[in-house]
Amino acid sequence: MGSRKLFNVDELSGRLAEHVMASTESRTWRESLMQEGIFEHTEIGQLSERELALIQRTLLTTRFRTMSEDQLLQAMQQYRLPWRVDLDTEYSAAAVAY
Protein backbone atom coordinates (compact mmCIF):
# COMPACT_ATOMS: atom_id res chain seq x y z
CA MET A 1 0.00 0.00 0.00
CA GLY A 2 1.48 3.37 -1.05
CA SER A 3 1.92 6.33 1.23
CA ARG A 4 -1.03 8.63 1.45
CA LYS A 5 -0.59 12.36 0.87
CA LEU A 6 -2.02 14.68 3.51
CA PHE A 7 -2.67 17.44 0.98
CA ASN A 8 -2.13 18.48 -2.62
CA VAL A 9 1.48 19.74 -2.68
CA ASP A 10 1.05 21.56 -6.00
CA GLU A 11 -2.02 23.44 -4.79
CA LEU A 12 -0.51 24.45 -1.47
CA SER A 13 2.80 25.40 -3.11
CA GLY A 14 0.96 27.87 -5.32
CA ARG A 15 -1.05 29.25 -2.40
CA LEU A 16 2.06 29.64 -0.29
CA ALA A 17 3.92 31.40 -3.12
CA GLU A 18 1.01 33.84 -3.53
CA HIS A 19 0.88 34.42 0.23
CA VAL A 20 4.63 35.10 0.46
CA MET A 21 4.47 37.49 -2.47
CA ALA A 22 1.53 39.38 -1.00
CA SER A 23 3.30 39.76 2.32
CA THR A 24 6.68 41.00 1.03
CA GLU A 25 7.74 44.11 -0.85
CA SER A 26 9.22 43.95 -4.34
CA ARG A 27 12.42 45.52 -3.00
CA THR A 28 12.90 42.38 -0.93
CA TRP A 29 12.41 40.20 -4.04
CA ARG A 30 15.06 42.20 -5.90
CA GLU A 31 17.56 41.85 -3.06
CA SER A 32 16.86 38.12 -2.76
CA LEU A 33 17.39 37.50 -6.48
CA MET A 34 20.72 39.33 -6.34
CA GLN A 35 21.90 37.62 -3.13
CA GLU A 36 21.15 34.22 -4.60
CA GLY A 37 23.16 35.07 -7.70
CA ILE A 38 20.20 34.71 -10.05
CA PHE A 39 20.55 38.25 -11.42
CA GLU A 40 23.20 40.96 -11.35
CA HIS A 41 22.42 44.42 -9.99
CA THR A 42 22.21 45.94 -13.47
CA GLU A 43 19.87 43.18 -14.67
CA ILE A 44 17.54 43.58 -11.68
CA GLY A 45 17.27 47.30 -12.35
CA GLN A 46 16.02 46.60 -15.88
CA LEU A 47 13.11 44.40 -14.74
CA SER A 48 9.62 45.84 -14.56
CA GLU A 49 7.50 45.14 -11.48
CA ARG A 50 5.42 42.68 -13.52
CA GLU A 51 8.49 40.81 -14.75
CA LEU A 52 9.89 40.73 -11.26
CA ALA A 53 6.64 39.36 -9.84
CA LEU A 54 6.50 36.61 -12.48
CA ILE A 55 10.09 35.59 -11.78
CA GLN A 56 9.58 35.60 -8.02
CA ARG A 57 6.32 33.61 -8.22
CA THR A 58 7.98 31.01 -10.45
CA LEU A 59 10.99 30.72 -8.16
CA LEU A 60 8.90 30.36 -5.00
CA THR A 61 6.44 27.90 -6.52
CA THR A 62 9.27 25.73 -7.83
CA ARG A 63 10.99 25.72 -4.45
CA PHE A 64 7.84 24.86 -2.57
CA ARG A 65 6.88 22.07 -5.00
CA THR A 66 10.22 20.34 -4.49
CA MET A 67 9.84 20.27 -0.70
CA SER A 68 8.69 17.24 1.23
CA GLU A 69 5.32 17.48 2.99
CA ASP A 70 7.06 18.15 6.30
CA GLN A 71 9.22 20.91 4.82
CA LEU A 72 6.19 22.48 3.16
CA LEU A 73 4.25 22.41 6.43
CA GLN A 74 7.19 24.11 8.16
CA ALA A 75 7.32 26.78 5.45
CA MET A 76 3.57 27.33 5.82
CA GLN A 77 4.04 27.84 9.55
CA GLN A 78 7.05 30.10 8.99
CA TYR A 79 5.10 32.36 6.62
CA ARG A 80 1.91 32.02 8.71
CA LEU A 81 -0.24 30.67 5.92
CA PRO A 82 -3.58 29.62 7.44
CA TRP A 83 -4.89 26.24 6.29
CA ARG A 84 -7.17 23.48 7.40
CA VAL A 85 -7.32 19.79 6.76
CA ASP A 86 -10.46 18.14 5.40
CA LEU A 87 -10.42 14.51 6.36
CA ASP A 88 -11.96 12.18 3.85
CA THR A 89 -14.53 9.56 4.83
CA GLU A 90 -11.93 6.86 5.49
CA TYR A 91 -9.99 9.01 7.95
CA SER A 92 -13.15 10.35 9.58
CA ALA A 93 -14.51 6.83 10.11
CA ALA A 94 -11.20 5.75 11.65
CA ALA A 95 -11.20 8.75 14.00
CA VAL A 96 -14.76 8.01 15.10
CA ALA A 97 -13.95 4.32 15.61
CA TYR A 98 -10.91 5.20 17.68
PDB file of C-alpha atoms in Angstrom:
ATOM      1  CA  MET A   1       0.000   0.000   0.000  1.00  0.00           C
ATOM      2  CA  GLY A   2       1.477   3.366  -1.055  1.00  0.00           C
ATOM      3  CA  SER A   3       1.921   6.326   1.231  1.00  0.00           C
ATOM      4  CA  ARG A   4      -1.033   8.633   1.447  1.00  0.00           C
ATOM      5  CA  LYS A   5      -0.593  12.358   0.872  1.00  0.00           C
ATOM      6  CA  LEU A   6      -2.022  14.678   3.507  1.00  0.00           C
ATOM      7  CA  PHE A   7      -2.669  17.445   0.980  1.00  0.00           C
ATOM      8  CA  ASN A   8      -2.125  18.484  -2.619  1.00  0.00           C
ATOM      9  CA  VAL A   9       1.484  19.741  -2.685  1.00  0.00           C
ATOM     10  CA  ASP A  10       1.047  21.563  -6.000  1.00  0.00           C
ATOM     11  CA  GLU A  11      -2.023  23.437  -4.795  1.00  0.00           C
ATOM     12  CA  LEU A  12      -0.505  24.450  -1.469  1.00  0.00           C
ATOM     13  CA  SER A  13       2.799  25.401  -3.115  1.00  0.00           C
ATOM     14  CA  GLY A  14       0.960  27.866  -5.322  1.00  0.00           C
ATOM     15  CA  ARG A  15      -1.055  29.246  -2.404  1.00  0.00           C
ATOM     16  CA  LEU A  16       2.058  29.635  -0.292  1.00  0.00           C
ATOM     17  CA  ALA A  17       3.918  31.397  -3.120  1.00  0.00           C
ATOM     18  CA  GLU A  18       1.006  33.838  -3.535  1.00  0.00           C
ATOM     19  CA  HIS A  19       0.880  34.416   0.226  1.00  0.00           C
ATOM     20  CA  VAL A  20       4.634  35.096   0.463  1.00  0.00           C
ATOM     21  CA  MET A  21       4.469  37.495  -2.472  1.00  0.00           C
ATOM     22  CA  ALA A  22       1.527  39.378  -1.003  1.00  0.00           C
ATOM     23  CA  SER A  23       3.301  39.762   2.323  1.00  0.00           C
ATOM     24  CA  THR A  24       6.682  41.004   1.035  1.00  0.00           C
ATOM     25  CA  GLU A  25       7.744  44.108  -0.852  1.00  0.00           C
ATOM     26  CA  SER A  26       9.222  43.953  -4.345  1.00  0.00           C
ATOM     27  CA  ARG A  27      12.422  45.524  -3.002  1.00  0.00           C
ATOM     28  CA  THR A  28      12.902  42.376  -0.926  1.00  0.00           C
ATOM     29  CA  TRP A  29      12.411  40.204  -4.040  1.00  0.00           C
ATOM     30  CA  ARG A  30      15.057  42.204  -5.896  1.00  0.00           C
ATOM     31  CA  GLU A  31      17.557  41.849  -3.055  1.00  0.00           C
ATOM     32  CA  SER A  32      16.863  38.122  -2.762  1.00  0.00           C
ATOM     33  CA  LEU A  33      17.391  37.503  -6.477  1.00  0.00           C
ATOM     34  CA  MET A  34      20.724  39.335  -6.339  1.00  0.00           C
ATOM     35  CA  GLN A  35      21.903  37.622  -3.131  1.00  0.00           C
ATOM     36  CA  GLU A  36      21.151  34.218  -4.604  1.00  0.00           C
ATOM     37  CA  GLY A  37      23.162  35.071  -7.701  1.00  0.00           C
ATOM     38  CA  ILE A  38      20.200  34.714 -10.049  1.00  0.00           C
ATOM     39  CA  PHE A  39      20.553  38.254 -11.422  1.00  0.00           C
ATOM     40  CA  GLU A  40      23.201  40.961 -11.349  1.00  0.00           C
ATOM     41  CA  HIS A  41      22.425  44.420  -9.985  1.00  0.00           C
ATOM     42  CA  THR A  42      22.209  45.938 -13.473  1.00  0.00           C
ATOM     43  CA  GLU A  43      19.870  43.178 -14.668  1.00  0.00           C
ATOM     44  CA  ILE A  44      17.542  43.581 -11.677  1.00  0.00           C
ATOM     45  CA  GLY A  45      17.270  47.304 -12.352  1.00  0.00           C
ATOM     46  CA  GLN A  46      16.016  46.603 -15.877  1.00  0.00           C
ATOM     47  CA  LEU A  47      13.111  44.400 -14.744  1.00  0.00           C
ATOM     48  CA  SER A  48       9.621  45.842 -14.557  1.00  0.00           C
ATOM     49  CA  GLU A  49       7.497  45.138 -11.481  1.00  0.00           C
ATOM     50  CA  ARG A  50       5.422  42.678 -13.518  1.00  0.00           C
ATOM     51  CA  GLU A  51       8.488  40.808 -14.752  1.00  0.00           C
ATOM     52  CA  LEU A  52       9.893  40.728 -11.256  1.00  0.00           C
ATOM     53  CA  ALA A  53       6.636  39.355  -9.839  1.00  0.00           C
ATOM     54  CA  LEU A  54       6.499  36.606 -12.480  1.00  0.00           C
ATOM     55  CA  ILE A  55      10.091  35.587 -11.777  1.00  0.00           C
ATOM     56  CA  GLN A  56       9.576  35.600  -8.018  1.00  0.00           C
ATOM     57  CA  ARG A  57       6.325  33.614  -8.218  1.00  0.00           C
ATOM     58  CA  THR A  58       7.980  31.013 -10.446  1.00  0.00           C
ATOM     59  CA  LEU A  59      10.989  30.718  -8.157  1.00  0.00           C
ATOM     60  CA  LEU A  60       8.905  30.363  -5.000  1.00  0.00           C
ATOM     61  CA  THR A  61       6.440  27.901  -6.521  1.00  0.00           C
ATOM     62  CA  THR A  62       9.267  25.728  -7.832  1.00  0.00           C
ATOM     63  CA  ARG A  63      10.991  25.716  -4.452  1.00  0.00           C
ATOM     64  CA  PHE A  64       7.839  24.859  -2.566  1.00  0.00           C
ATOM     65  CA  ARG A  65       6.880  22.074  -5.002  1.00  0.00           C
ATOM     66  CA  THR A  66      10.216  20.341  -4.491  1.00  0.00           C
ATOM     67  CA  MET A  67       9.835  20.271  -0.701  1.00  0.00           C
ATOM     68  CA  SER A  68       8.688  17.243   1.233  1.00  0.00           C
ATOM     69  CA  GLU A  69       5.323  17.480   2.987  1.00  0.00           C
ATOM     70  CA  ASP A  70       7.064  18.148   6.305  1.00  0.00           C
ATOM     71  CA  GLN A  71       9.220  20.911   4.818  1.00  0.00           C
ATOM     72  CA  LEU A  72       6.194  22.481   3.158  1.00  0.00           C
ATOM     73  CA  LEU A  73       4.254  22.407   6.431  1.00  0.00           C
ATOM     74  CA  GLN A  74       7.194  24.106   8.165  1.00  0.00           C
ATOM     75  CA  ALA A  75       7.317  26.778   5.448  1.00  0.00           C
ATOM     76  CA  MET A  76       3.574  27.325   5.820  1.00  0.00           C
ATOM     77  CA  GLN A  77       4.040  27.839   9.553  1.00  0.00           C
ATOM     78  CA  GLN A  78       7.054  30.102   8.988  1.00  0.00           C
ATOM     79  CA  TYR A  79       5.095  32.355   6.622  1.00  0.00           C
ATOM     80  CA  ARG A  80       1.910  32.023   8.714  1.00  0.00           C
ATOM     81  CA  LEU A  81      -0.241  30.667   5.921  1.00  0.00           C
ATOM     82  CA  PRO A  82      -3.577  29.615   7.436  1.00  0.00           C
ATOM     83  CA  TRP A  83      -4.894  26.241   6.287  1.00  0.00           C
ATOM     84  CA  ARG A  84      -7.171  23.476   7.396  1.00  0.00           C
ATOM     85  CA  VAL A  85      -7.321  19.785   6.757  1.00  0.00           C
ATOM     86  CA  ASP A  86     -10.455  18.135   5.398  1.00  0.00           C
ATOM     87  CA  LEU A  87     -10.419  14.510   6.364  1.00  0.00           C
ATOM     88  CA  ASP A  88     -11.965  12.180   3.846  1.00  0.00           C
ATOM     89  CA  THR A  89     -14.528   9.564   4.834  1.00  0.00           C
ATOM     90  CA  GLU A  90     -11.930   6.861   5.491  1.00  0.00           C
ATOM     91  CA  TYR A  91      -9.989   9.010   7.950  1.00  0.00           C
ATOM     92  CA  SER A  92     -13.152  10.351   9.576  1.00  0.00           C
ATOM     93  CA  ALA A  93     -14.514   6.826  10.105  1.00  0.00           C
ATOM     94  CA  ALA A  94     -11.203   5.751  11.648  1.00  0.00           C
ATOM     95  CA  ALA A  95     -11.200   8.745  13.998  1.00  0.00           C
ATOM     96  CA  VAL A  96     -14.761   8.010  15.098  1.00  0.00           C
ATOM     97  CA  ALA A  97     -13.947   4.321  15.607  1.00  0.00           C
ATOM     98  CA  TYR A  98     -10.915   5.196  17.682  1.00  0.00           C
TER      99      TYR A  98
END
